[in-house]
Tab-separated table of C-alpha atoms and ligand atoms in Angstrom:
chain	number	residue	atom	x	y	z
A	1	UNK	CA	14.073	5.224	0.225
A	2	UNK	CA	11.052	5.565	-1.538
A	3	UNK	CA	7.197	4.940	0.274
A	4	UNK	CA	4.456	3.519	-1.585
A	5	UNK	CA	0.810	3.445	-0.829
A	6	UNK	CA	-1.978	1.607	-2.605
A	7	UNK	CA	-5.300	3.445	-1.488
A	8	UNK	CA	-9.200	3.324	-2.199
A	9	UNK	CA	-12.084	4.121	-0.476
A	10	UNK	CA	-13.559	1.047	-1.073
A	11	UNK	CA	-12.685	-1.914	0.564
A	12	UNK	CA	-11.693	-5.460	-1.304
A	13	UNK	CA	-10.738	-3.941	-4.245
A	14	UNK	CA	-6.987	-5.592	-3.768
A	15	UNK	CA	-4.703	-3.199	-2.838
A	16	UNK	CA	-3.388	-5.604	-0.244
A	17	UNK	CA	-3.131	-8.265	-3.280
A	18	UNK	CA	-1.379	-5.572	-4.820
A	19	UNK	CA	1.089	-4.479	-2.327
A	20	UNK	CA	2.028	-7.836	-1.117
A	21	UNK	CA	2.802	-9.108	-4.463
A	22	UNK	CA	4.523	-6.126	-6.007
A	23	UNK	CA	6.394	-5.992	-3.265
A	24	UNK	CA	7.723	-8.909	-3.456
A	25	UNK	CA	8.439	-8.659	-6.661
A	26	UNK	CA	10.672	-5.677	-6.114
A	27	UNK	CA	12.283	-7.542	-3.310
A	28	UNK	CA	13.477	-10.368	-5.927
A	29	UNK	CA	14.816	-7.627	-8.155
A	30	UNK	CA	16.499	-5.506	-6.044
A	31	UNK	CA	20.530	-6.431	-5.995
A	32	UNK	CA	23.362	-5.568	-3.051
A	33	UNK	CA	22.292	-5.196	0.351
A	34	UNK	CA	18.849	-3.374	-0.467
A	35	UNK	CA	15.544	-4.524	1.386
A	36	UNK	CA	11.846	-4.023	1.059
A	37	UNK	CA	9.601	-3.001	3.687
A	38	UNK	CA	5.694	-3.955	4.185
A	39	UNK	CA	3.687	-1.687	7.264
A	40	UNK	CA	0.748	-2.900	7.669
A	41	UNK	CA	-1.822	-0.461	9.019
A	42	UNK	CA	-5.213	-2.047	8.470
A	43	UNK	CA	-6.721	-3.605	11.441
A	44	UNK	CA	-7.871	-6.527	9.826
A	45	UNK	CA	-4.147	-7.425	9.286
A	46	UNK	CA	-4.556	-8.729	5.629
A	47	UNK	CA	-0.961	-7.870	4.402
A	48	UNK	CA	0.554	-10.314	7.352
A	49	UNK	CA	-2.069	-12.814	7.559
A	50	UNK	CA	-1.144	-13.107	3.982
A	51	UNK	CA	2.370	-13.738	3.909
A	52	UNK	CA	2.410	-15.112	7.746
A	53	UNK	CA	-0.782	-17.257	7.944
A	54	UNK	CA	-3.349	-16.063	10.730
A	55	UNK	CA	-1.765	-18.212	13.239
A	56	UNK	CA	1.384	-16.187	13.200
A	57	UNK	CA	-0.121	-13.227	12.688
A	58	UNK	CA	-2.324	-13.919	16.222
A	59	UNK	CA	0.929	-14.655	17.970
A	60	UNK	CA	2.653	-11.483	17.266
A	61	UNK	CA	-0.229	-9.568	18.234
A	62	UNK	CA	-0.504	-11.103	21.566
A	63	UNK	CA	3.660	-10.686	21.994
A	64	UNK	CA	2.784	-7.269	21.326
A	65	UNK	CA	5.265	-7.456	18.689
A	66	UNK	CA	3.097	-5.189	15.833
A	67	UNK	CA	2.440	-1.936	14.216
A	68	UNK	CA	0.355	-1.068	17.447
A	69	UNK	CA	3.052	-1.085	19.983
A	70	UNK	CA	5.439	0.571	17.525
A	71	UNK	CA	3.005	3.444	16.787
A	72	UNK	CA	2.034	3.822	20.911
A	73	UNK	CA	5.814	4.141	21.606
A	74	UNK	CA	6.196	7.031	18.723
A	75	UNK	CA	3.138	8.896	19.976
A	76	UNK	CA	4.259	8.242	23.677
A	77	UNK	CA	7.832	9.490	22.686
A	78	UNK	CA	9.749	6.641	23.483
A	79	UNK	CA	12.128	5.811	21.386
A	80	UNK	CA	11.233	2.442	20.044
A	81	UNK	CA	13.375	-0.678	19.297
A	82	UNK	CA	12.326	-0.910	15.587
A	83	UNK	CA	14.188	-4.012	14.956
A	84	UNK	CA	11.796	-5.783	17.461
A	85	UNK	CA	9.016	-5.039	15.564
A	86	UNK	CA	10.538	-6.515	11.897
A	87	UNK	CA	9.447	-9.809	11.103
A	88	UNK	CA	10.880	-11.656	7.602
A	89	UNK	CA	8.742	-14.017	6.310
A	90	UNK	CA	11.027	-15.852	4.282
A	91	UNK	CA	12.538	-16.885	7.456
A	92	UNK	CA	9.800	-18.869	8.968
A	93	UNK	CA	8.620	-20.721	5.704
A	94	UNK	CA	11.921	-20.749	3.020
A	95	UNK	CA	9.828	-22.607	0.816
A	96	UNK	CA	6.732	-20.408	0.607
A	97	UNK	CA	8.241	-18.148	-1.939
A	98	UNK	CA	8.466	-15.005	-0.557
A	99	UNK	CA	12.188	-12.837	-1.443
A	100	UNK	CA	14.344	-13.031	1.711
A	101	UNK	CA	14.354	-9.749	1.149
A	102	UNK	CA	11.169	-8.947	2.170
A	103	UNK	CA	9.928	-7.685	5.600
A	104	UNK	CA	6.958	-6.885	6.896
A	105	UNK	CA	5.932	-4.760	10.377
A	106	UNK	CA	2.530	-6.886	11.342
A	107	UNK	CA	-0.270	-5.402	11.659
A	108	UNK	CA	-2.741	-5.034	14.798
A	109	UNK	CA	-6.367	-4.964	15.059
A	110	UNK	CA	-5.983	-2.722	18.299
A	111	UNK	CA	-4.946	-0.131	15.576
A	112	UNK	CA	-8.441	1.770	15.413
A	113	UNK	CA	-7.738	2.226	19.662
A	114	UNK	CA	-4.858	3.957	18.573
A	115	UNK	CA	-6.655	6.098	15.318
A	116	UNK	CA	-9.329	6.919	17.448
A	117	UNK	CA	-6.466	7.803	20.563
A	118	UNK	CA	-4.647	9.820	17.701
A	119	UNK	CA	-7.140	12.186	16.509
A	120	UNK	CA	-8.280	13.019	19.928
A	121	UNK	CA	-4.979	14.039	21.756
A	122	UNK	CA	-4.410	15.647	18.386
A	123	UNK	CA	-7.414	17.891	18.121
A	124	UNK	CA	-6.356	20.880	19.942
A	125	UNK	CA	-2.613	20.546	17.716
A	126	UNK	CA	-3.649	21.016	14.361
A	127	UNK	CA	-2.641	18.003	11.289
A	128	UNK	CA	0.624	17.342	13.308
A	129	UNK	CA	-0.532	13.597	12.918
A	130	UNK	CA	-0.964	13.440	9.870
A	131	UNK	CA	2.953	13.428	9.818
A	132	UNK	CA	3.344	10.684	12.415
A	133	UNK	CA	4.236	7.804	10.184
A	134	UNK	CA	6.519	10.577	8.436
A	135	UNK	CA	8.388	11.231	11.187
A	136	UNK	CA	8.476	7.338	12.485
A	137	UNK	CA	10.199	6.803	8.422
A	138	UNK	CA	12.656	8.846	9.141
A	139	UNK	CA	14.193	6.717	11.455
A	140	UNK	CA	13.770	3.325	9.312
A	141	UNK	CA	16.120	5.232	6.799
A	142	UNK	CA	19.156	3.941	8.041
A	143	UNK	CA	18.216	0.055	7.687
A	144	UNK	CA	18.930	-0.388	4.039
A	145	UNK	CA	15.107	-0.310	2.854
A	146	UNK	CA	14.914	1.029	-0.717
A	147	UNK	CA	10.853	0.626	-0.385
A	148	UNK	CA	8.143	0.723	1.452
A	149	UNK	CA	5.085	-0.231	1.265
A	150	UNK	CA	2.471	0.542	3.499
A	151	UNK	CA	-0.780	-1.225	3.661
A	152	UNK	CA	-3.878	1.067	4.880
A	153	UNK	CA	-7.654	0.034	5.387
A	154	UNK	CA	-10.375	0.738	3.145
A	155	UNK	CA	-11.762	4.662	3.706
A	156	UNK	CA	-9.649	7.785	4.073
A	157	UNK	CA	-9.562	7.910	7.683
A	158	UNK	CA	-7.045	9.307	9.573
A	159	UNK	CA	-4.994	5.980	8.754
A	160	UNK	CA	-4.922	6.103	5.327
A	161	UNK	CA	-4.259	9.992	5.365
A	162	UNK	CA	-1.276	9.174	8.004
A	163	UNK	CA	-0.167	6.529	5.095
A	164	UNK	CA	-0.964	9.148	2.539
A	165	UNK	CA	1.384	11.391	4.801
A	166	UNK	CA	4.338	9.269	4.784
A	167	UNK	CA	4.351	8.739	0.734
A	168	UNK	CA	6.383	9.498	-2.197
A	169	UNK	CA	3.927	7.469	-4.678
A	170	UNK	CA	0.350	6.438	-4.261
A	171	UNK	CA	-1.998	4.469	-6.648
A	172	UNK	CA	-5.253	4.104	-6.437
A	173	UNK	CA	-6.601	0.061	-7.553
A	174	UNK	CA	-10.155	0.498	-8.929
A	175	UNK	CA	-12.847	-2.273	-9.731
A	176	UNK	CA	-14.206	-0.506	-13.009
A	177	UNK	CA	-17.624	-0.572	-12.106
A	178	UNK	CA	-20.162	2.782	-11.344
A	179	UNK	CA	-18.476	2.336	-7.662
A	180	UNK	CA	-15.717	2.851	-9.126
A	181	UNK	CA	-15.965	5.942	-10.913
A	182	UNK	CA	-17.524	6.997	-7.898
A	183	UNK	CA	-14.091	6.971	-6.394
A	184	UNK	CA	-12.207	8.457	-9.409
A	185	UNK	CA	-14.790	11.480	-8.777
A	186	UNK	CA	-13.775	12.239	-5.451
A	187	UNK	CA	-9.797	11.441	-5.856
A	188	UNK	CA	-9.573	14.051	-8.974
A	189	UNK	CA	-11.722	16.457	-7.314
A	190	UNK	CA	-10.984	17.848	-3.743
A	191	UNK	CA	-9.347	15.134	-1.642
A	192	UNK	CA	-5.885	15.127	-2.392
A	193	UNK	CA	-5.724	19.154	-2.662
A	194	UNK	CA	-6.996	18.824	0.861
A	195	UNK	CA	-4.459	15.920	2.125
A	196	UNK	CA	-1.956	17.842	0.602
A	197	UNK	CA	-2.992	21.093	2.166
A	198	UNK	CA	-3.031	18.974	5.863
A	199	UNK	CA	0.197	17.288	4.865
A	200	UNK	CA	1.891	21.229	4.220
A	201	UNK	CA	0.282	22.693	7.417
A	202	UNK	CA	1.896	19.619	8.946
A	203	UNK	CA	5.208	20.669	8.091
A	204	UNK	CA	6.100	18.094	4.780
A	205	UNK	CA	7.305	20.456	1.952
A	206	UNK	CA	6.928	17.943	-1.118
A	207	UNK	CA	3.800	15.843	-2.253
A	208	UNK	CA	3.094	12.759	-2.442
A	209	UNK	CA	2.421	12.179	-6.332
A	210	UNK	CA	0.335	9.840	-8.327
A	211	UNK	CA	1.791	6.284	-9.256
A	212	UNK	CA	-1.001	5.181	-11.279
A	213	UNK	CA	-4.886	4.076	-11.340
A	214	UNK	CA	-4.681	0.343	-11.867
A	215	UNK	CA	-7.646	-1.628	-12.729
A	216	UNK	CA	-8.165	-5.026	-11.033
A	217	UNK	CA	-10.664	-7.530	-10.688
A	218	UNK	CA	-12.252	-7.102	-13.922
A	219	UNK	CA	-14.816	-9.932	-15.131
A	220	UNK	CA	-17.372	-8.544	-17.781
A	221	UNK	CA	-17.296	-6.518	-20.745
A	222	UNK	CA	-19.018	-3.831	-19.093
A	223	UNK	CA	-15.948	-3.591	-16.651
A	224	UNK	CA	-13.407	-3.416	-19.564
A	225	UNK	CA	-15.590	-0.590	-21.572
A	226	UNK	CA	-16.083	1.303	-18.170
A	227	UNK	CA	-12.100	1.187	-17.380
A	228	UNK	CA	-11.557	2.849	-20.987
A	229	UNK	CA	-14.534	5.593	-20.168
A	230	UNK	CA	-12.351	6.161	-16.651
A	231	UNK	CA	-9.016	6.352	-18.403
A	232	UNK	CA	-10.596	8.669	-21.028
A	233	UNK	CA	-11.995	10.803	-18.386
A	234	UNK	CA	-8.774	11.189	-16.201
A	235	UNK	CA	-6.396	11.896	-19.481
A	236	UNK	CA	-5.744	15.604	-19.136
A	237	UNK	CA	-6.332	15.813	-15.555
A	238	UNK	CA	-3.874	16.966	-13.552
A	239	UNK	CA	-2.742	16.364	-9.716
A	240	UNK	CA	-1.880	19.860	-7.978
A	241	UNK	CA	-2.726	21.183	-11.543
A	242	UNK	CA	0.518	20.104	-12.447
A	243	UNK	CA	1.728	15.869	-12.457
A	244	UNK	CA	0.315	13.913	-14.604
A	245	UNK	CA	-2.541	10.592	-13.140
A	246	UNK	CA	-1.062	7.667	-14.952
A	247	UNK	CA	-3.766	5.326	-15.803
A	248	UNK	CA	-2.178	1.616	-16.663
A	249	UNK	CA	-2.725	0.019	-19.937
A	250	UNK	CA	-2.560	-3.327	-18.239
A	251	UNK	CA	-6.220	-4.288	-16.985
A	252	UNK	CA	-5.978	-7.269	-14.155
A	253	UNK	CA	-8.931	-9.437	-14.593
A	254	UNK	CA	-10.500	-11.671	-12.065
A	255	UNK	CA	-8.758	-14.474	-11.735
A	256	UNK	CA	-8.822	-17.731	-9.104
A	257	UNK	CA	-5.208	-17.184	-9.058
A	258	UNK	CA	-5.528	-14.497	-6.526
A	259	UNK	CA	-7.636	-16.520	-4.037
A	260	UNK	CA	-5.139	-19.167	-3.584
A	261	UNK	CA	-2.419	-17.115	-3.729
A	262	UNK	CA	-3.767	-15.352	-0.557
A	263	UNK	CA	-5.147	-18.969	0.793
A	264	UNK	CA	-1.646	-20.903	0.625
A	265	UNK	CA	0.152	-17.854	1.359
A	266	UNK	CA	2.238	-17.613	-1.499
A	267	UNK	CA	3.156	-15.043	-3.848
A	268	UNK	CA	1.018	-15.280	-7.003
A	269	UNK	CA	3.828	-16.417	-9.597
A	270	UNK	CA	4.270	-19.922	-7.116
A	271	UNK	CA	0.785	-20.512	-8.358
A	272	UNK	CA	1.254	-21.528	-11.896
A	273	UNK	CA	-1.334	-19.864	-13.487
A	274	UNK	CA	0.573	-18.645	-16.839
A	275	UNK	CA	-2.434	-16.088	-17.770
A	276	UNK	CA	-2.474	-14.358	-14.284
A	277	UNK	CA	1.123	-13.980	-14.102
A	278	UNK	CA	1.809	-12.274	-17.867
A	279	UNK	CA	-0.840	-10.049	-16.687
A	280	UNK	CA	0.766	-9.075	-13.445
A	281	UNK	CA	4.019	-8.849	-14.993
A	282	UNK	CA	3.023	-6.540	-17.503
A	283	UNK	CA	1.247	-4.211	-14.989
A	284	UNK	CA	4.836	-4.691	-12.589
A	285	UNK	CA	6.351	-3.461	-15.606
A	286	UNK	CA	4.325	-0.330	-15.836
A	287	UNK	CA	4.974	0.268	-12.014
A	288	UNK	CA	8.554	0.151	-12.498
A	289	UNK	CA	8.500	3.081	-14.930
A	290	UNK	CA	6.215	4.850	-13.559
A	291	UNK	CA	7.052	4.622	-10.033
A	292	UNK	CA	10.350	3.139	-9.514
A	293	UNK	CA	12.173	5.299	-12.340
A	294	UNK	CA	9.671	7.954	-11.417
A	295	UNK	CA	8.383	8.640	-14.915
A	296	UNK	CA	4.940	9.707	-13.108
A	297	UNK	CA	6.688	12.415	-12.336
A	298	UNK	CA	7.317	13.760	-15.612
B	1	ATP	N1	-7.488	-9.784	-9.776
B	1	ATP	C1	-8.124	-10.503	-8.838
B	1	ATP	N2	-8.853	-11.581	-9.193
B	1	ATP	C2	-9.525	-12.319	-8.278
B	1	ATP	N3	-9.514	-12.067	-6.970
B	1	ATP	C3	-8.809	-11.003	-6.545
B	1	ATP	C4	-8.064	-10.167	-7.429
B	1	ATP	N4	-7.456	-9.195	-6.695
B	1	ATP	C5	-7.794	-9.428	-5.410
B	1	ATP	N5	-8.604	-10.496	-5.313
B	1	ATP	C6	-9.245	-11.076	-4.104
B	1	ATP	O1	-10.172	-10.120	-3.626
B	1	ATP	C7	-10.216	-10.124	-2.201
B	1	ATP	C8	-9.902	-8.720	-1.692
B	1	ATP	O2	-8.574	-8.386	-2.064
B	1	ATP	P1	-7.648	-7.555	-1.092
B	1	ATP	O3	-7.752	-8.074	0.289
B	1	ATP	O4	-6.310	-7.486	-1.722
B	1	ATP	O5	-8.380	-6.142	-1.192
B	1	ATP	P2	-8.194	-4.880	-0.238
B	1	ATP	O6	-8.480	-3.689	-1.076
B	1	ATP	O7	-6.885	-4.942	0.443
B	1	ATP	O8	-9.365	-5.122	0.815
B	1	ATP	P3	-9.578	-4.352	2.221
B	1	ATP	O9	-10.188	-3.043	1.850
B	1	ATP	O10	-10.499	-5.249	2.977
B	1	ATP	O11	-8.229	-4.184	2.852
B	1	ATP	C9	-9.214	-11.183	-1.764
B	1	ATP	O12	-9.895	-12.373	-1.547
B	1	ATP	C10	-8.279	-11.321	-2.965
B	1	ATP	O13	-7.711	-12.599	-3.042
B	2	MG	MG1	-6.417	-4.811	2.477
């Protein structure tokens, strides 16, 4: 079982877009009994709104059937029903696209309660929850999921360093503008040395690593020559002072694609634009090296 994480500090810059569809995509490849798994931490719920609709999305969360009660059980130490909480989306709309084997735990917007409950009953116990999704894994290992993906908000709040936590592979998607090197500043200087350090303290022995710095949304010329400064600039760096930061060759420009793949809640290749699907094939390609047959960690 291998966990995946698509982070930024910036919000919008698609890493649910990202997840969603490369998840998918995995899900369509994947052969015998093997499953993928989105959790979707991010209050505003865009990973299930976008393969549920918002409708469905609503109705879970007022079930109660979500990432929120889930997490409140683990903290609570009750020993949650997972199943309960794993909704397929293939099931409710066949024709939508989506792999049947694809899940998806929904997300909540009551999450930040729970952040905000988190870090406060935590204080006085050191990173322990940093390890919480961790530990909640664990448990998912014995229903045939070969990935996960988990879906965090924008910032590195506790959320995203929970997510962080509970990885084997993140990437970072970038916008290649002065934001975004911004961003590339502070992820090659202190901040993972620090999550890592938290992540050790809280008991993990191995780190997450690097899947790649993927560029997305790109629409001028200035974007494209600022992605090659960034990919200059993080050549030779080194994460822990010792894996290699894959940057990806493929650059995802802004396409309309995107929008209506998220508005008709469909995976982007059921749109039939040609040009945006080479393009995201050639960066799932990349992923798949790097992160499925782990080159990144060579
Ligand atoms: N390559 C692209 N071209 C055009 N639009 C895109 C592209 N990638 C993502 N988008 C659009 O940008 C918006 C933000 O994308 P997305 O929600 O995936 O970002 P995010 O990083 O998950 O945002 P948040 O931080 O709010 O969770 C969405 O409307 C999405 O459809
Ligand atoms: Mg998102």
């Amino acid at each position: 079982m291998k966990v995946v994480t698509f982070l930024s500090v910036k919000g919008g810059v698609g890493k649910t877009t990202l997840t969603v569809n490369t998840a998918n995509e995995l899900a369509t490849k994947i052969g015998g009994s093997d499953k993928v798994l989105i959790i979707d931490l991010d209050a505003q719920a865009g990973a299930s709104v976008y393969l549920l609709g918002y409708d469905q999305q609503q109705a879970l969360e007022k079930q109660n059937q979500t990432i929120h009660e889930l997490l409140d059980k683990t903290i609570n130490n009750q020993d949650p029903n997972i199943s309960k909480y794993i909704i397929n989306p293939y099931k409710t709309n066949p024709s939508s696209g989506w792999s049947p084997r694809l899940d998806i735990i929904v997300g909540d917007s009551r999450i930040i309660d729970l952040e905000r409950e988190i870090i406060s009953r935590s204080a006085a116990k050191g990173f322990g929850w940093s390890l919480i999704l961790y530990q909640l894994l664990t448990k998912l290992s014995q229903l045939n999921y070969s990935f996960i993906f988990i879906d965090p908000p924008a910032t590195l709040g506790a959320l995203s360093r929970m997510a962080l936590g509970a990885s084997n592979y993140f990437l970072i998607p970038l916008i290649p503008d002065d934001f975004g090197r911004v961003t590339v500043g502070m992820f090659t200087k202190d901040f993972f040395n620090q999550a890592f350090y938290e992540i050790a303290l809280a008991g993990r022995q191995d780190r997450p690593l690097c899947g790649g710095i993927v560029f997305n949304k790109i629409k001028t010329s200035t974007h494209a020559k600022i992605a090659d400064e960034i990919a200059d600039e993080i050549c030779g760096k080194k994460l822990y002072d010792k894996y290699s930061i894959p940057v990806y060759k493929t650059k995802l420009y802004d396409r309309i694609a995107y929008v209506k793949s998220l508005e008709e809640h469909k995976p982007l290749y059921k749109i039939g634009d040609k040009k945006a699907e080479e393009e995201f094939q050639s960066f799932f390609d990349e992923f798949y090296d790097y992160v499925v047959r782990d080159k990144a960690k060579g």
